[in-house]
Tab-separated table of C-alpha atoms and ligand atoms in Angstrom:
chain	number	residue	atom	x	y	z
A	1	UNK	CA	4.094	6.962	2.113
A	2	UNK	CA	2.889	8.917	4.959
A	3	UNK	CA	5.840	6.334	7.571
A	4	UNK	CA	7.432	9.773	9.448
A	5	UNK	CA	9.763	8.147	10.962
A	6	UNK	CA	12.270	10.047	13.206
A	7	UNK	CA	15.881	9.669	12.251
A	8	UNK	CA	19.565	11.368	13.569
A	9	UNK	CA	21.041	14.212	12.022
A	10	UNK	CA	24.491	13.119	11.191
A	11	UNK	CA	25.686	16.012	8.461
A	12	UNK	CA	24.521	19.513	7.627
A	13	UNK	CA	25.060	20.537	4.392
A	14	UNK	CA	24.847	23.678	1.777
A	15	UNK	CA	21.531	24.636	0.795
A	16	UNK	CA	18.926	23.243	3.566
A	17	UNK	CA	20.220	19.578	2.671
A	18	UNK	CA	21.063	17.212	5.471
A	19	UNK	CA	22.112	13.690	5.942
A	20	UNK	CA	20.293	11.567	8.316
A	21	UNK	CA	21.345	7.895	9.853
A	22	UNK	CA	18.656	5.521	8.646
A	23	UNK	CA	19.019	1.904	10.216
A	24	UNK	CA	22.992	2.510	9.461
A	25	UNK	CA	22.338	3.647	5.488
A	26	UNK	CA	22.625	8.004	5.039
A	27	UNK	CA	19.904	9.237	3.214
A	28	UNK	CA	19.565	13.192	2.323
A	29	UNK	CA	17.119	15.102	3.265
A	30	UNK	CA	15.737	18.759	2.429
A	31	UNK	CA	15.637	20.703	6.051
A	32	UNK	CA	13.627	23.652	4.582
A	33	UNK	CA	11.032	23.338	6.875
A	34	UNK	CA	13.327	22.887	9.710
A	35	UNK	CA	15.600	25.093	9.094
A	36	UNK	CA	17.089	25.482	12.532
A	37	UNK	CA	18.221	21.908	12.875
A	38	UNK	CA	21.470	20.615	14.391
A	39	UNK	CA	23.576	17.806	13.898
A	40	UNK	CA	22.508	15.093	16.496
A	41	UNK	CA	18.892	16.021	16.307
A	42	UNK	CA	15.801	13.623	16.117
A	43	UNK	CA	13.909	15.045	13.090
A	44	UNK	CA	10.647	13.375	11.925
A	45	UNK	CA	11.037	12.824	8.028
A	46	UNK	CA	8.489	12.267	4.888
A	47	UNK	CA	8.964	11.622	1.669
A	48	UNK	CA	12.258	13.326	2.094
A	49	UNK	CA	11.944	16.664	3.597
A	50	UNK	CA	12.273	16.545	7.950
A	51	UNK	CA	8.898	18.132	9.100
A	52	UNK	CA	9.543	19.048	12.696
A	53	UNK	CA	12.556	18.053	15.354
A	54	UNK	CA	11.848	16.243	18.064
A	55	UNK	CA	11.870	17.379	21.663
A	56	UNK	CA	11.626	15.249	24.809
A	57	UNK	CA	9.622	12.281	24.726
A	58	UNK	CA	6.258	13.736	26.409
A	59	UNK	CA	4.540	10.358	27.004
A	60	UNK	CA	7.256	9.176	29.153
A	61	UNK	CA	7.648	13.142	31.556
A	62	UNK	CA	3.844	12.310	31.894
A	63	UNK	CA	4.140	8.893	32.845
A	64	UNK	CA	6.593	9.553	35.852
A	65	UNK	CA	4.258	12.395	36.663
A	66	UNK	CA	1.540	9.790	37.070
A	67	UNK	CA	3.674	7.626	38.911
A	68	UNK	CA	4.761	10.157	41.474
A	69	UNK	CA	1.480	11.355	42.126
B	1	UNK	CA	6.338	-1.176	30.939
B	2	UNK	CA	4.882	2.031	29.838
B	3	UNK	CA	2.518	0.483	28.143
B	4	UNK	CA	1.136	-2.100	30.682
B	5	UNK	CA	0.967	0.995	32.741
B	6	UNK	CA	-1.021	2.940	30.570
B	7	UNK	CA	-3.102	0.093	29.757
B	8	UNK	CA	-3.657	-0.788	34.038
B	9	UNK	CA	-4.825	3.349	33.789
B	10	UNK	CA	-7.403	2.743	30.802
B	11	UNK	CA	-8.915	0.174	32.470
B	12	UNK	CA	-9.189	1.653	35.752
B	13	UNK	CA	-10.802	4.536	34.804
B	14	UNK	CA	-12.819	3.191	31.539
B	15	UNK	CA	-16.821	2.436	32.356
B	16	UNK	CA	-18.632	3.704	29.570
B	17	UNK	CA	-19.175	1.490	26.049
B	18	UNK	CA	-17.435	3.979	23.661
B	19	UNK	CA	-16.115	4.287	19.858
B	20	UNK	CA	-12.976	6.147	19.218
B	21	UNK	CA	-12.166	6.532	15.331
B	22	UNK	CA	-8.230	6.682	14.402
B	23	UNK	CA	-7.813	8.890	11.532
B	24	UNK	CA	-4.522	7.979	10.249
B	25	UNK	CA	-3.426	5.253	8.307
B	26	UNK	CA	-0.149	5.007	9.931
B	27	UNK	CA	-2.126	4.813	13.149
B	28	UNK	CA	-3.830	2.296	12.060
B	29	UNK	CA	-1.269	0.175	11.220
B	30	UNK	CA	0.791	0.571	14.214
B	31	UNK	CA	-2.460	0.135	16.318
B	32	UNK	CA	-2.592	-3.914	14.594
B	33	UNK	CA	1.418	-4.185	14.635
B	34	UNK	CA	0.997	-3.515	18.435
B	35	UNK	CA	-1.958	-5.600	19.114
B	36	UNK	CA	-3.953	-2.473	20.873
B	37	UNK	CA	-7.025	-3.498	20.209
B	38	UNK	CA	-6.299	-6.917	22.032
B	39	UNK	CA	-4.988	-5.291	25.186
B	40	UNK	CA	-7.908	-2.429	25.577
B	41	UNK	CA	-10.949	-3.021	27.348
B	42	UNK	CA	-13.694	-4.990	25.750
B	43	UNK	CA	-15.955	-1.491	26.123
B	44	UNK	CA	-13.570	0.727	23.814
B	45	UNK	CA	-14.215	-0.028	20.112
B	46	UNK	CA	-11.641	1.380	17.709
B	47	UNK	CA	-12.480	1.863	14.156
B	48	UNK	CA	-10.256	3.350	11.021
B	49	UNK	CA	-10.939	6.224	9.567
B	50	UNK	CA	-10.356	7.046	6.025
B	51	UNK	CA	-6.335	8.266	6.363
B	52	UNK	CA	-4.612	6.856	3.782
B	53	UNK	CA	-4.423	8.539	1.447
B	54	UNK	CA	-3.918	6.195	-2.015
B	55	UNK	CA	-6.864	4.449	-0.329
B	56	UNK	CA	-8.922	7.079	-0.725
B	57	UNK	CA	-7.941	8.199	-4.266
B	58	UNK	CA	-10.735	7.950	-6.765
B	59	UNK	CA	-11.152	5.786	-9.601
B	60	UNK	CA	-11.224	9.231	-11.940
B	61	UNK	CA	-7.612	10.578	-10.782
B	62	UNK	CA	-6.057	6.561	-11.599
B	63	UNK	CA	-7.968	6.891	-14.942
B	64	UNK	CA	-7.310	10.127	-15.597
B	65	UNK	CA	-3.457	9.397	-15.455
B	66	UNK	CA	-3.806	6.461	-17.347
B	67	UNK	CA	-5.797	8.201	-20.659
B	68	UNK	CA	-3.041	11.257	-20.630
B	69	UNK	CA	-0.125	8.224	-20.309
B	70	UNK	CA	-1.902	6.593	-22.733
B	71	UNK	CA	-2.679	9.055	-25.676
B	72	UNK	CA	-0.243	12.003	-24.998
B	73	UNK	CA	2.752	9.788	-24.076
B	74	UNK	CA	3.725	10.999	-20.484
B	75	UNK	CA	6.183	9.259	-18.075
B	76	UNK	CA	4.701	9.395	-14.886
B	77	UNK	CA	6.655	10.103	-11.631
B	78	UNK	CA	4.929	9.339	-8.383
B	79	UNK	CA	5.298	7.333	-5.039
B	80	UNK	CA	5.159	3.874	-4.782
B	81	UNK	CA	2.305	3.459	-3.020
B	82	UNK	CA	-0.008	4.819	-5.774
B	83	UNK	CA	1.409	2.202	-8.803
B	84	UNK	CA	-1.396	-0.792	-7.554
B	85	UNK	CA	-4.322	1.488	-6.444
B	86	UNK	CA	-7.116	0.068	-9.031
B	87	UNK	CA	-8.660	2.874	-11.702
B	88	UNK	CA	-11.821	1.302	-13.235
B	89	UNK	CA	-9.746	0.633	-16.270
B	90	UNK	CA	-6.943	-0.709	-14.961
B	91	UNK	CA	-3.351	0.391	-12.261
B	92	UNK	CA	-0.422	2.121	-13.168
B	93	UNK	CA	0.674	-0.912	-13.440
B	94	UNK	CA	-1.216	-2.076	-15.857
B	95	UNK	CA	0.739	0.946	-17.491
B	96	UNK	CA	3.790	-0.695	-16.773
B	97	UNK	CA	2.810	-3.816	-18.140
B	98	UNK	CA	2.221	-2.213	-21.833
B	99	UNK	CA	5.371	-0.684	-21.939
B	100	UNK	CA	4.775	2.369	-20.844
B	101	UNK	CA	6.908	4.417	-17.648
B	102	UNK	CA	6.257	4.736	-14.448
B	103	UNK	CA	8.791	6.024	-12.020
B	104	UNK	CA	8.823	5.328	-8.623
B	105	UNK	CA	10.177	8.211	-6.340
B	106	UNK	CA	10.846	8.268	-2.683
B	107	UNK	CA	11.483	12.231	-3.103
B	108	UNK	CA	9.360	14.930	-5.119
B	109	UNK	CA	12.631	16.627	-5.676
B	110	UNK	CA	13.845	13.507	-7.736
B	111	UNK	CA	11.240	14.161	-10.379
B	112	UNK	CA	13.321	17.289	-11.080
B	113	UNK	CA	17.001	14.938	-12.050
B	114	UNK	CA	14.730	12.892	-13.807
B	115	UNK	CA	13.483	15.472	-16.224
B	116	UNK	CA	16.667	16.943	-16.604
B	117	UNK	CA	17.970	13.829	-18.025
B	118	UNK	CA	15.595	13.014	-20.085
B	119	UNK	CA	15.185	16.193	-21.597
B	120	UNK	CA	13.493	14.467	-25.191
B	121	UNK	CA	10.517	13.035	-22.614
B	122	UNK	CA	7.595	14.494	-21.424
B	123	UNK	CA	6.731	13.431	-17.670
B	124	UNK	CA	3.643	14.053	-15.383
B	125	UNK	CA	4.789	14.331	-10.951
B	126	UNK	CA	1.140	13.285	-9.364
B	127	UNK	CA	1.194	14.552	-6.146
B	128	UNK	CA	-0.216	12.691	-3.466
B	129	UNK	CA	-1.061	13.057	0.345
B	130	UNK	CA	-2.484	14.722	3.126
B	131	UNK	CA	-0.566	18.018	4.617
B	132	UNK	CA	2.574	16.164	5.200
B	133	UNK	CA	3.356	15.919	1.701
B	134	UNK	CA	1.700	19.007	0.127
B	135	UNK	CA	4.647	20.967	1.180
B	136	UNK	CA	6.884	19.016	-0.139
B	137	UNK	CA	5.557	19.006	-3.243
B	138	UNK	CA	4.684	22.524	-3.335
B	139	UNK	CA	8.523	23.277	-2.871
B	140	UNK	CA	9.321	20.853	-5.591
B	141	UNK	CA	7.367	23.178	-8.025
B	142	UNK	CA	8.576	26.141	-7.090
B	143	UNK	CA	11.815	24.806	-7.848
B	144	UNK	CA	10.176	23.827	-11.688
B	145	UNK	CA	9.405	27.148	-12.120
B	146	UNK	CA	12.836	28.170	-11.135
B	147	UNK	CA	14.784	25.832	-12.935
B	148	UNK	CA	12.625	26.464	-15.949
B	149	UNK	CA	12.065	22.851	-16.374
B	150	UNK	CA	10.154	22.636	-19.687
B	151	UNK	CA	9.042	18.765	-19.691
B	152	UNK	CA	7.424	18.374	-15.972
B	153	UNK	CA	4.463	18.790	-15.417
B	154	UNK	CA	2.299	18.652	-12.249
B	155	UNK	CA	-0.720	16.360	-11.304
B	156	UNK	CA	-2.438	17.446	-7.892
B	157	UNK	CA	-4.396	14.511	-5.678
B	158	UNK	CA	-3.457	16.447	-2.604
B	159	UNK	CA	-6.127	16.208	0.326
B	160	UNK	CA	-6.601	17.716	3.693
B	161	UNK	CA	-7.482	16.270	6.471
B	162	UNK	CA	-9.920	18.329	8.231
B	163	UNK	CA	-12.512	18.556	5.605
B	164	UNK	CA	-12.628	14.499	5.818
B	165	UNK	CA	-13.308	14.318	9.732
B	166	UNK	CA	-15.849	16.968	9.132
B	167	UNK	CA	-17.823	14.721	6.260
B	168	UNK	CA	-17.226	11.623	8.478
B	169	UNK	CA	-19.108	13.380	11.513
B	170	UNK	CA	-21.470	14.715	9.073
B	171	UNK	CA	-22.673	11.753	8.284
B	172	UNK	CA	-23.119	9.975	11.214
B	173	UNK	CA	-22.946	6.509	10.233
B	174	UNK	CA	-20.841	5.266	13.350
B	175	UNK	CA	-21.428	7.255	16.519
B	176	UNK	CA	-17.917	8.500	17.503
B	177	UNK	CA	-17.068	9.435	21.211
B	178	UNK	CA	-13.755	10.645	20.264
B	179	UNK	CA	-11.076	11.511	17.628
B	180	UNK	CA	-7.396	10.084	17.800
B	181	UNK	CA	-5.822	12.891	15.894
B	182	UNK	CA	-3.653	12.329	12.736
B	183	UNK	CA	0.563	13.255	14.802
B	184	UNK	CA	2.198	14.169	11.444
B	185	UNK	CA	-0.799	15.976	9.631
B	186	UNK	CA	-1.394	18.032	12.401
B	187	UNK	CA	2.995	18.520	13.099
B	188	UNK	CA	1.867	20.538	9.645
B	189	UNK	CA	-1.294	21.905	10.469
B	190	UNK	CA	-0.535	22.637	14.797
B	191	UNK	CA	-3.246	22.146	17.145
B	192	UNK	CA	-4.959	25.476	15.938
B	193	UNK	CA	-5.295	23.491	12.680
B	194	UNK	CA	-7.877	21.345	14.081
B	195	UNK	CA	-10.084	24.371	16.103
B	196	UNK	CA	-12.662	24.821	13.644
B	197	UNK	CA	-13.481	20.886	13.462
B	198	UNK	CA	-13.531	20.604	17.177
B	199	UNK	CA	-15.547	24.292	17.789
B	200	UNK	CA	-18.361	22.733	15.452
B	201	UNK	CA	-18.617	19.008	16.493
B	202	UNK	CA	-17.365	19.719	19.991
B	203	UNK	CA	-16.045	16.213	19.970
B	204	UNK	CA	-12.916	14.954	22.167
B	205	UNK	CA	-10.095	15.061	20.072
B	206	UNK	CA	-6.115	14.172	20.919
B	207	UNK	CA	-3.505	14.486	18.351
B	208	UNK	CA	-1.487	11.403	19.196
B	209	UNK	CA	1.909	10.137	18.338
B	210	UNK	CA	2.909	6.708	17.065
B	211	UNK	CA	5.485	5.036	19.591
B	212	UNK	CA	2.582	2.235	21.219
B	213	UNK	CA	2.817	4.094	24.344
B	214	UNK	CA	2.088	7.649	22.656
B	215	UNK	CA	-0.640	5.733	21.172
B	216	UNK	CA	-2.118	4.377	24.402
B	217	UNK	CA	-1.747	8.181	26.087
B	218	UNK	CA	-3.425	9.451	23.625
B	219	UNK	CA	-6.031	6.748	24.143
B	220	UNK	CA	-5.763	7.370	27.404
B	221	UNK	CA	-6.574	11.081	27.641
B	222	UNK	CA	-9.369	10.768	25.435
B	223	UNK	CA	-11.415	8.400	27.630
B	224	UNK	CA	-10.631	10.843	30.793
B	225	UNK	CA	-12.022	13.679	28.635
B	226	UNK	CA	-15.216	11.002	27.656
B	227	UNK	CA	-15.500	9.452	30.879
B	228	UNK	CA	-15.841	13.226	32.426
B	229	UNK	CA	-18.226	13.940	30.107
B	230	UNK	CA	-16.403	16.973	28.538
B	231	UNK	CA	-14.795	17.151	25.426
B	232	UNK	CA	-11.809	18.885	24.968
B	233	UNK	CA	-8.760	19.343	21.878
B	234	UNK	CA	-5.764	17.890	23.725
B	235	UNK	CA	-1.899	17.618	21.871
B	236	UNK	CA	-0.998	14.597	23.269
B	237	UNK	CA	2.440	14.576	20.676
B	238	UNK	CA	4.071	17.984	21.844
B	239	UNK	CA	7.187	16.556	20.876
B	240	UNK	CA	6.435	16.816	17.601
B	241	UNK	CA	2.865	19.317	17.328
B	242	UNK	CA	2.878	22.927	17.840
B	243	UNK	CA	0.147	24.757	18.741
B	244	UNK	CA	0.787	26.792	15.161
B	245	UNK	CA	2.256	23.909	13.755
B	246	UNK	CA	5.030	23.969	10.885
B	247	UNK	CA	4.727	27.906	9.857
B	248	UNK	CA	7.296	27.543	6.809
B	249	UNK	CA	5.729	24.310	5.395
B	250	UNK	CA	2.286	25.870	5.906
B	251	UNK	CA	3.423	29.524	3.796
B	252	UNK	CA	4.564	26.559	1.182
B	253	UNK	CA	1.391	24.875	0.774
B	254	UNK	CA	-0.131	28.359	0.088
B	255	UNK	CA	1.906	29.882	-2.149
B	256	UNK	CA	1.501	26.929	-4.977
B	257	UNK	CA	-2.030	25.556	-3.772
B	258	UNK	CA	-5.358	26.947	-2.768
B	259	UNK	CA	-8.556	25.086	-1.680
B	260	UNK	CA	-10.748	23.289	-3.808
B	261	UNK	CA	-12.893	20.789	-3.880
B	262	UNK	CA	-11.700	17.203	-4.431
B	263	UNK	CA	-13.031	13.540	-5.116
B	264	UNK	CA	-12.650	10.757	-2.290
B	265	UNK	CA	-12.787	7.175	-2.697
B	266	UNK	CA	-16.064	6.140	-0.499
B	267	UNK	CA	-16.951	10.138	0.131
B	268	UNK	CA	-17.704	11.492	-3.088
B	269	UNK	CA	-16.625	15.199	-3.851
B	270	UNK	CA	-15.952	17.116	-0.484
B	271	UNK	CA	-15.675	21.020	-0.993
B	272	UNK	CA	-12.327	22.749	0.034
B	273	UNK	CA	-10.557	19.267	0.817
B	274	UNK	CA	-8.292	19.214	-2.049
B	275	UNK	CA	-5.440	21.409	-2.913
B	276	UNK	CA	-5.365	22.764	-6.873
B	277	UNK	CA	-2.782	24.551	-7.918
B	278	UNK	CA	-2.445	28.401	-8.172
B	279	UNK	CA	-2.605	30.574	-11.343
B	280	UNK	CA	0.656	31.603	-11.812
B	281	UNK	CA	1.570	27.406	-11.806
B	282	UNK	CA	-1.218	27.132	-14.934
B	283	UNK	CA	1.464	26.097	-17.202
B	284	UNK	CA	2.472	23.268	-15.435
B	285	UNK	CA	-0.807	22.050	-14.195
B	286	UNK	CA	-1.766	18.962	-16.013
B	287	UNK	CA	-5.702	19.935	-15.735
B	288	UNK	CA	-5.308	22.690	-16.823
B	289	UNK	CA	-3.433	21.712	-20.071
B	290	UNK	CA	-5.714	18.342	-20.646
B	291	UNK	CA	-9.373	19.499	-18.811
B	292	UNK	CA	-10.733	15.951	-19.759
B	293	UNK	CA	-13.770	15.070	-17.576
B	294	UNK	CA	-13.557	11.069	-16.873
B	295	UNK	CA	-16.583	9.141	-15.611
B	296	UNK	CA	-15.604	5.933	-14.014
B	297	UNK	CA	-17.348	3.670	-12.592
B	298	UNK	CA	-16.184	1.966	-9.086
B	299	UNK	CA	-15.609	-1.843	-8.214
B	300	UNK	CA	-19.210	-2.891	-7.371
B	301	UNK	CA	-18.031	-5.694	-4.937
B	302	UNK	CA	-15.293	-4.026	-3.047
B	303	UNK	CA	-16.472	-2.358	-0.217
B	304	UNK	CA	-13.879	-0.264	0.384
B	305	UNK	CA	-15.774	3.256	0.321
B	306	UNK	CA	-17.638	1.777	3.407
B	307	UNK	CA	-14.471	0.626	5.253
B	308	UNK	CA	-12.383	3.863	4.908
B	309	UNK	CA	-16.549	5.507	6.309
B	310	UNK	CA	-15.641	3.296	9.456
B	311	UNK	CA	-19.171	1.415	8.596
B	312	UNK	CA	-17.874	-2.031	7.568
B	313	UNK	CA	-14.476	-3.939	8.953
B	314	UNK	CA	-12.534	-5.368	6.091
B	315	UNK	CA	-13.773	-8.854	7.367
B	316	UNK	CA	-17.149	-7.685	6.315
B	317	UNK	CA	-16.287	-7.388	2.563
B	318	UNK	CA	-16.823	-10.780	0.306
B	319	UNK	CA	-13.784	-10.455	-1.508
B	320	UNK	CA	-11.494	-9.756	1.756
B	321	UNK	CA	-8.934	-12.505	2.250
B	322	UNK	CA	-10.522	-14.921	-0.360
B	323	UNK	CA	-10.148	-12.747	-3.809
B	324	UNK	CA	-8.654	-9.749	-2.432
B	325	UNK	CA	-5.000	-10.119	-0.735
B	326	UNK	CA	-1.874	-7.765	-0.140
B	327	UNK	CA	-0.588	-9.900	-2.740
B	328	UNK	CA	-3.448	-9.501	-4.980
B	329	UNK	CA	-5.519	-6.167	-4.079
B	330	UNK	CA	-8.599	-5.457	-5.930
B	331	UNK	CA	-9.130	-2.118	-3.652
B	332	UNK	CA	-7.134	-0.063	-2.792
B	333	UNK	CA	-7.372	-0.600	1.098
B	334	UNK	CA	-5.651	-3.510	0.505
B	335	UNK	CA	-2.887	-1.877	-1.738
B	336	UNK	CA	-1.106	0.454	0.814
B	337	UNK	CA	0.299	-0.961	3.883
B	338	UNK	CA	-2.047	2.142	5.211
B	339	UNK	CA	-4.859	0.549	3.836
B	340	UNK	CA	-7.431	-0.510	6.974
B	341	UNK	CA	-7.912	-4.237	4.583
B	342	UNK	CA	-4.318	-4.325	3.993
B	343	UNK	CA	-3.171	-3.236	8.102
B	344	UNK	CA	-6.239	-6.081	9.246
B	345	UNK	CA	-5.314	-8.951	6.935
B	346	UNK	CA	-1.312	-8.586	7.558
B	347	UNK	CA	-1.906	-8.488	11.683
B	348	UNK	CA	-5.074	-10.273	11.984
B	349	UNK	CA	-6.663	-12.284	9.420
B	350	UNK	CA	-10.203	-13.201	10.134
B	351	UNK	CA	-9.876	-12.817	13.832
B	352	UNK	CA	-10.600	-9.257	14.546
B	353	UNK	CA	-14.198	-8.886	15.315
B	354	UNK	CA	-13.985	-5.235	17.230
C	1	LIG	S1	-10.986	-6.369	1.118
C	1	LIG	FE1	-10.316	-5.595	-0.875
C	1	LIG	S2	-12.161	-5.493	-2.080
C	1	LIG	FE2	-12.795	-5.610	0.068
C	1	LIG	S3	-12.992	-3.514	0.781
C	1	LIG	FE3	-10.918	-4.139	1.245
C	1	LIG	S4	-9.740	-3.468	-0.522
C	1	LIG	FE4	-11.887	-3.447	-1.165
């Protein structure tokens, strides 16, 4: 239940509805909460609604950080 | 790679015997799926905290659905996860079994096409979860009220988060040296959502993410921040947590719900932990309509109220693996594949001893 996954934006539709690419099946989703999301974005879904878009992948900026130092 | 490397890091800098309680169920499962116990240092002792949230549903709420399925004839519309979770009278799958429905939703907003079409049945949505599915739910019954739906109504289990880590450092029954932080609650709630827990316990705290290597950063921060001696509220899943958190999803959650207190499996009643809904949603609010007061009494032998605590490891229960399986859960720890029995008997069997 609580699985928030992140999945592509492939489709923005009418009424804060878009589809997202899960493991090559579309699902729809409700984007209210994100309502500034593009197509091609990395949105973290549950139970059906996206609940924040992804930005860059933190762990791995801190990791070459760590490495350079 | 980047996890070796974080791992070579832990250990380098890691002296100190310390315990380090993962909130979240989904952390806990992903912490067994990735072996992360195996490849930590023998002086870092993880334990599961109570954040899942069918596992911590009490025996009332499963009854309670049951006796208004039961005698007033309601379909019930819920997630998946919730149809197994024992009552003390039976699952809502017992339900199933005597005929009666239960509807299975990966969506709230299905429950909405589902009444619509069945406009000669009378069906009850319980909503379940911690803040990442209160919002959801809250903007499912807005749209009730909009639609004018006239045969849904609205059962609340909804728990937060904060309240839980407070009662779990409240009563002290595992010293904790640090927090791994719950990544989608707190994408909901921001890192501000978390400042009153840590201004009070003044506890090391890092909201982590779920990747194995955003795991083992988190992990990592918090034993710099232990090691140090200081204690400090890091984010360690920017990518996804801001410091205010989801503002629209939060205005959601308190437009249909305010705070009230709520009933958790192993816990008891916590004050302001639950969400209830708000007046002007009375006349879809189930306890509202049907104030019945059920007295149940738990599962003597399963220990789960002491496993989601973080006092006992699923091993540690008599039924685990013998009587109580994934296959064949008699708590509800073993139910969801959230569930601390469920995440230890899939990945581990009996061999976990830390
Ligand atoms: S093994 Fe089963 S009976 Fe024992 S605590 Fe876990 S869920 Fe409860």
């Amino acid at each position: 239940m609580c699985l928030g996954v992140p999945l592509k934006v492939i489709e923005i539709k009418d009424d804060n509805v878009a589809l997202v690419d899960m493991g090559g099946a579309t699902i729809e989703i409700s984007t209210i909460f994100t309502p500034e999301v593009k197509i091609g974005d990395y949105v973290i879904v549950h139970a059906g609604f996206s609940i924040s878009i992804l930005s860059q992948d933190e762990a791995e900026e801190v990791l070459e950080i760590l490495e350079k130092s | 790679m980047k996890v070796k490397d974080f791992v070579e890091r832990i250990k380098d800098i890691s002296k100190k015997e310390i315990n380090i309680m993962e909130f979240c169920g989904t952390h806990t499962h992903e912490i067994f799926r990735y072996g992360i116990r195996e490849i930590l240092p023998e002086n870092i002792h993880l334990f599961s905290g109570p954040g899942c949230p069918v596992c911590v549903t009490a025996e009332e709420d499963i009854d309670y659905i049951l006796f208004l399925s039961e005698n007033y004839n309601f379909g019930i519309i819920t997630f998946g996860d919730l149809i197994n979770v024992p009552g003390s009278t039976g699952s809502l799958n017992y339900l199933r079994a005597k005929g009666k429905e239960v509807i299975v939703i990966y969506s709230p907003l299905e429950a909405l096409n589902i009444a619509k079409k069945n406009k000669n049945k009378k069906y009850i949505l319980v909503g379940i979860g911690f803040e990442t599915t209160a919002p959801n739910f809250a903007y499912t019954l807005i749209k009730i009220k909009e639609e004018n739906i006239p045969n849904l109504f609205f059962l609340s289990l909804h728990k937060l988060t904060p309240p839980a880590i407070k009662a779990i450092l409240d009563m002290g029954e595992v010293k904790l040296d640090g927090i791994i932080g719950p990544g989608h609650v707190s994408t909901i709630i921001g890192r501000k959502g978390w400042e009153e827990v840590f201004n009070q316990y003044n506890i090391p705290f890092a909201i982590t993410g779920f990747k194995p290597e955003e795991i083992l950063y988190g992990i990592y921060l918090l034993v710099i921040t232990i090691e140090e001696g200081k204690a400090s509220l890091i984010n360690a899943y920017k990518k996804s947590v801001k410091e205010e958190g989801n503002k629209k999803a939060l205005d959601f959650i308190y437009k249909v719900f305010k705070k009230g207190p709520a009933k958790w499996r192993g816990f008891g009643i916590i004050d302001n932990s639950g969400l209830i809904l708000k007046e002007e949603f009375e006349d879809i609010d189930i306890r509202k309509i049907y104030p019945v007061k059920i007295e149940s009494k738990g599962n003597l032998l399963c220990k789960c109220g002491e496993v989601l605590r973080g006092v006992l490891k699923p091993p540690e229960c008599p039924l685990y693996g013998r009587i109580c399986t994934p296959e064949n859960p008699k708590g509800p720890c073993m139910v969801s594949s959230e569930g601390t029995c469920s995440a230890y008997y899939i990945y581990g069997g009996n061999r976990w001893k830390r």
